[in-house]
Coordinates of C-alpha atoms in Angstrom, one line a residue:
M990 CA 11.7 -11.6 63.3
T991 CA 9.3 -11.0 60.2
V992 CA 11.1 -8.2 59.1
A993 CA 14.3 -9.3 59.8
V994 CA 13.5 -12.7 57.1
V995 CA 12.4 -10.1 54.7
G996 CA 15.4 -7.9 55.3
L997 CA 17.8 -10.6 54.2
A998 CA 15.9 -12.3 51.3
G999 CA 15.8 -8.4 49.7
F1000 CA 19.2 -8.3 49.9
A1001 CA 20.1 -11.5 49.1
V1002 CA 18.2 -10.9 45.5
Y1003 CA 20.3 -7.9 44.9
R1004 CA 23.4 -9.5 45.6
L1005 CA 22.2 -12.4 43.3
H1006 CA 20.9 -9.6 40.6
G1007 CA 24.3 -8.2 40.7
Y1008 CA 26.2 -11.6 40.6
F1009 CA 24.4 -12.7 37.5
G1010 CA 24.6 -10.0 35.3
S1011 CA 20.4 -8.7 35.7
N1012 CA 22.0 -5.2 36.1
F1013 CA 23.3 -5.0 32.7
T1014 CA 21.7 -4.2 29.5
A1015 CA 22.6 -5.2 26.0
K1016 CA 22.8 -2.9 23.1
T1017 CA 22.3 -2.9 19.8
P1018 CA 24.3 -0.6 16.9
G1019 CA 22.4 2.2 16.5
G1020 CA 20.0 1.9 13.4
S1021 CA 20.5 -1.9 12.7
A1022 CA 17.0 -2.9 13.8
D1023 CA 15.8 -0.4 11.8
E1024 CA 16.8 -1.5 8.2
I1025 CA 14.8 -4.1 6.4
V1026 CA 17.0 -5.6 3.5
P1027 CA 15.3 -8.0 0.9
F1028 CA 16.3 -11.0 0.7
N1029 CA 16.2 -13.3 -2.5
P1030 CA 13.6 -11.5 -4.5
K1031 CA 11.7 -13.1 -7.5
R1032 CA 11.3 -11.9 -10.5
V1033 CA 7.2 -13.2 -11.3
Q1034 CA 6.2 -13.0 -15.4
L1035 CA 2.5 -13.9 -16.6
E1036 CA 2.5 -13.9 -19.9
V1037 CA -0.8 -14.6 -22.4
F1038 CA 0.1 -15.0 -26.1
G1039 CA -2.2 -15.4 -29.4
D1040 CA -2.9 -15.0 -32.8
P1041 CA -1.6 -11.4 -34.0
G1042 CA -4.0 -8.7 -33.5
A1043 CA -6.2 -11.2 -31.3
T1044 CA -7.6 -9.8 -27.8
A1045 CA -8.1 -11.6 -24.6
T1046 CA -10.0 -11.3 -21.3
I1047 CA -7.2 -12.3 -18.8
S1048 CA -7.9 -12.9 -15.3
Y1049 CA -5.0 -13.2 -12.6
L1050 CA -3.5 -13.3 -9.2
D1051 CA -0.7 -10.9 -8.9
V1052 CA 2.3 -11.5 -6.6
D1053 CA 0.4 -9.9 -4.2
A1054 CA -2.5 -12.8 -4.2
R1055 CA -4.7 -9.8 -4.9
P1056 CA -7.3 -10.6 -7.7
Q1057 CA -6.9 -8.7 -11.1
R1058 CA -8.8 -8.3 -14.5
V1059 CA -7.7 -7.2 -18.0
D1060 CA -10.4 -6.3 -20.3
N1061 CA -9.9 -6.3 -24.3
A1062 CA -6.0 -6.7 -23.5
P1063 CA -4.4 -6.5 -26.9
L1064 CA -1.7 -9.6 -27.5
P1065 CA 0.8 -10.6 -26.8
W1066 CA 0.1 -9.5 -22.6
I1067 CA 3.0 -9.4 -20.1
Y1068 CA 2.5 -8.9 -16.1
D1069 CA 6.1 -8.4 -15.0
D1070 CA 6.8 -7.8 -11.1
T1071 CA 9.0 -8.7 -7.9
T1072 CA 8.2 -10.2 -4.3
T1073 CA 10.6 -10.8 -1.9
T1074 CA 8.4 -13.3 -0.3
P1075 CA 9.5 -16.5 0.4
A1076 CA 6.6 -18.2 -2.2
V1077 CA 4.7 -17.2 -4.7
L1078 CA 0.9 -18.3 -5.8
V1079 CA -0.3 -16.9 -8.8
N1080 CA -2.7 -18.0 -11.5
I1081 CA -3.8 -17.3 -15.0
S1082 CA -6.6 -17.5 -17.1
A1083 CA -7.6 -16.0 -20.5
Q1084 CA -10.2 -16.3 -22.8
G1085 CA -9.4 -14.6 -26.5
D1086 CA -11.0 -13.9 -29.6
G1087 CA -8.6 -15.6 -32.1
S1088 CA -8.0 -19.5 -32.7
T1089 CA -4.5 -19.8 -30.1
L1090 CA -4.4 -19.0 -27.2
G1091 CA -1.4 -19.2 -24.5
C1092 CA -0.6 -18.8 -21.3
R1093 CA 3.2 -18.9 -19.6
I1094 CA 4.4 -18.4 -15.8
T1095 CA 7.8 -17.6 -15.5
V1096 CA 9.6 -17.2 -12.1
D1097 CA 13.7 -16.0 -12.1
G1098 CA 13.4 -17.1 -15.9
V1099 CA 12.7 -20.5 -15.4
V1100 CA 9.1 -21.2 -16.5
K1101 CA 7.1 -22.7 -14.4
T1102 CA 4.2 -23.8 -16.7
E1103 CA 3.1 -23.5 -20.2
N1104 CA -0.4 -23.9 -21.8
V1105 CA -2.2 -23.6 -25.5
A1106 CA -5.0 -23.8 -26.4
N1107 CA -5.9 -24.4 -30.3
D1108 CA -9.9 -24.4 -30.5
P1109 CA -12.3 -20.9 -32.0
S1110 CA -12.6 -18.6 -29.0
A1111 CA -9.5 -20.4 -27.1
Y1112 CA -9.3 -20.4 -23.3
T1113 CA -6.4 -21.4 -21.5
F1114 CA -5.3 -21.4 -17.8
C1115 CA -2.2 -21.7 -15.3
L1116 CA -1.2 -22.6 -12.5
D1117 CA 2.0 -22.0 -10.4
K1118 CA 2.0 -22.7 -6.3
S1119 CA 5.8 -23.0 -5.8
G1120 CA 7.7 -20.0 -7.2

């Protein structure tokens, strides 16, 4: 009796699988899953500017949020990169040997922040976390 019930249940499950379409497999067009297309790339520019002939020590986060440092960079100095991440967190700090020093962060041609310091051995800092 038990063998008959198990056999009947197995046959019923087999028939229901066919009825609800579980025997069919979905297929995607070849190669479409392997192709990654970047969306909405952002162009990020970090700038440090100051007195003509001045230099600065610059620390910044690049578009991948990795800390970077440039010593004795001649001014003006520009970091230019693109990214496809949905948001960008970048910052820049600089100390120069002139009396005027400024920084600017631009994303897709829009100035997000800009600061200028007018002091001997000027220090400036810019941060953008909206990118």
